[in-house]
Tab-separated table of C-alpha atoms in Angstrom:
chain	number	residue	atom	x	y	z
A	441	UNK	CA	-34.293	13.381	17.552
A	442	UNK	CA	-31.858	13.024	14.632
A	443	UNK	CA	-29.483	10.091	14.531
A	444	UNK	CA	-25.829	11.009	15.003
A	445	UNK	CA	-24.118	10.661	11.635
A	446	UNK	CA	-20.620	10.774	13.110
A	447	UNK	CA	-18.533	7.648	12.916
A	448	UNK	CA	-18.170	5.609	16.031
A	449	UNK	CA	-14.600	5.777	17.307
A	450	UNK	CA	-13.325	2.370	16.274
A	451	UNK	CA	-9.694	2.791	17.248
A	452	UNK	CA	-7.995	-0.543	17.728
A	453	UNK	CA	-4.501	-1.441	18.812
A	454	UNK	CA	-2.629	-3.909	16.644
A	455	UNK	CA	0.872	-5.205	17.111
A	456	UNK	CA	3.477	-4.644	14.398
A	457	UNK	CA	6.155	-7.365	14.514
A	458	UNK	CA	9.421	-6.959	12.677
A	459	UNK	CA	12.222	-9.527	12.804
A	460	UNK	CA	15.760	-8.670	11.733
A	461	UNK	CA	19.345	-9.765	12.209
A	462	UNK	CA	21.895	-7.431	13.812
A	463	UNK	CA	25.322	-9.012	13.732
A	464	UNK	CA	25.051	-12.374	15.467
A	465	UNK	CA	21.734	-11.528	17.089
A	466	UNK	CA	18.249	-12.286	15.838
A	467	UNK	CA	16.049	-9.407	16.942
A	468	UNK	CA	12.330	-8.957	17.122
A	469	UNK	CA	10.717	-5.532	17.311
A	470	UNK	CA	7.123	-5.533	18.563
A	471	UNK	CA	5.295	-2.241	18.537
A	472	UNK	CA	1.617	-1.613	19.393
A	473	UNK	CA	0.039	0.736	16.814
A	474	UNK	CA	-3.310	2.475	16.987
A	475	UNK	CA	-5.615	1.972	13.983
A	476	UNK	CA	-6.778	3.769	11.999
A	477	UNK	CA	-3.174	5.017	11.772
A	478	UNK	CA	-2.911	8.766	12.475
A	479	UNK	CA	0.854	9.047	12.103
A	480	UNK	CA	2.824	9.600	8.936
A	481	UNK	CA	4.610	6.334	8.125
A	482	UNK	CA	7.931	8.158	7.487
A	483	UNK	CA	7.732	9.859	10.900
A	484	UNK	CA	6.799	6.636	12.643
A	485	UNK	CA	9.604	4.796	10.886
A	486	UNK	CA	12.123	7.427	11.922
A	487	UNK	CA	10.959	7.307	15.556
A	488	UNK	CA	11.222	3.512	15.626
A	489	UNK	CA	14.746	3.652	14.193
A	490	UNK	CA	15.889	6.135	16.859
A	491	UNK	CA	13.997	4.770	19.875
A	492	UNK	CA	14.979	1.163	19.315
A	493	UNK	CA	18.497	1.862	18.012
A	494	UNK	CA	17.924	-0.112	14.843
A	495	UNK	CA	20.987	-0.334	12.572
A	496	UNK	CA	20.856	1.827	9.441
A	497	UNK	CA	21.231	-1.145	7.106
A	498	UNK	CA	17.807	-2.336	8.285
A	499	UNK	CA	16.149	1.007	7.482
A	500	UNK	CA	14.640	0.211	4.087
A	501	UNK	CA	13.457	-3.247	5.152
A	502	UNK	CA	11.752	-1.769	8.247
A	503	UNK	CA	10.115	0.999	6.241
A	504	UNK	CA	8.764	-1.467	3.633
A	505	UNK	CA	7.545	-3.873	6.313
A	506	UNK	CA	5.854	-1.070	8.279
A	507	UNK	CA	4.194	0.371	5.183
A	508	UNK	CA	2.918	-3.032	4.111
A	509	UNK	CA	1.562	-3.729	7.600
A	510	UNK	CA	-0.270	-0.398	7.884
A	511	UNK	CA	-1.690	-0.742	4.362
A	512	UNK	CA	-2.926	-4.300	4.892
A	513	UNK	CA	-4.491	-3.456	8.258
A	514	UNK	CA	-6.201	-0.417	6.716
A	515	UNK	CA	-7.622	-2.583	3.937
A	516	UNK	CA	-8.905	-5.079	6.514
A	517	UNK	CA	-10.550	-2.242	8.410
A	518	UNK	CA	-12.189	-0.884	5.239
A	519	UNK	CA	-13.421	-4.387	4.392
A	520	UNK	CA	-14.951	-4.779	7.867
A	521	UNK	CA	-16.651	-1.386	7.636
A	522	UNK	CA	-17.977	-2.174	4.168
A	523	UNK	CA	-19.290	-5.543	5.372
A	524	UNK	CA	-21.080	-3.881	8.293
A	525	UNK	CA	-22.566	-1.254	5.952
A	526	UNK	CA	-23.873	-3.977	3.648
A	527	UNK	CA	-25.372	-5.810	6.628
A	528	UNK	CA	-27.122	-2.608	7.765
A	529	UNK	CA	-28.535	-2.199	4.223
A	530	UNK	CA	-29.696	-5.802	4.098
A	531	UNK	CA	-31.394	-5.495	7.514
A	532	UNK	CA	-33.101	-2.273	6.524
A	533	UNK	CA	-31.288	-0.203	9.179
A	534	UNK	CA	-30.461	2.356	6.503
A	535	UNK	CA	-32.984	4.311	4.496
A	536	UNK	CA	-32.115	3.677	0.837
A	537	UNK	CA	-33.654	6.949	-0.366
A	538	UNK	CA	-31.691	8.939	2.164
A	539	UNK	CA	-28.539	7.143	1.166
A	540	UNK	CA	-29.009	7.741	-2.568
A	541	UNK	CA	-29.788	11.411	-1.927
A	542	UNK	CA	-26.568	11.800	0.075
A	543	UNK	CA	-24.550	10.145	-2.701
A	544	UNK	CA	-26.191	12.374	-5.303
A	545	UNK	CA	-25.346	15.521	-3.333
A	546	UNK	CA	-21.756	14.355	-2.954
A	547	UNK	CA	-21.348	13.712	-6.681
A	548	UNK	CA	-22.987	17.028	-7.593
A	549	UNK	CA	-20.502	18.855	-5.355
A	550	UNK	CA	-17.358	16.895	-6.225
A	551	UNK	CA	-17.594	16.245	-9.977
A	552	UNK	CA	-17.489	19.942	-11.066
A	553	UNK	CA	-14.464	20.485	-8.839
A	554	UNK	CA	-12.523	17.617	-10.440
A	555	UNK	CA	-13.671	18.661	-13.909
A	556	UNK	CA	-12.264	22.131	-13.311
A	557	UNK	CA	-8.961	20.674	-12.077
A	558	UNK	CA	-8.767	18.439	-15.140
A	559	UNK	CA	-9.384	21.408	-17.448
A	560	UNK	CA	-6.685	23.456	-15.660
A	561	UNK	CA	-4.224	20.565	-15.865
A	562	UNK	CA	-4.928	20.098	-19.553
A	563	UNK	CA	-4.315	23.828	-20.260
A	564	UNK	CA	-1.036	23.767	-18.312
A	565	UNK	CA	0.360	20.767	-20.160
């Protein structure tokens, strides 16, 4: 039986915390987010502004904070996945020949595509 190559669903919930001042009040917005993030940051930002009645002068700060949070959590997830992949290689759980053949096929398929795009872009400019 072949091993399933599909990725294990590793969705995790992480809490986004945003502190801001509205008039005399110090406010804290705590929102649970699913990772890996499936939503567009701009859409999510807009929904948070509307649902939580956040003042418009906080808009840019919220968007920046949310973007930074999602980006840093994504990087942490990629790092964890990479570390697990390296551990599987070190333990011999992955066939090195099979892995190099898969990478070779990927490069053979992708490189001509990007070369063609580069040529087209050069001709246009």
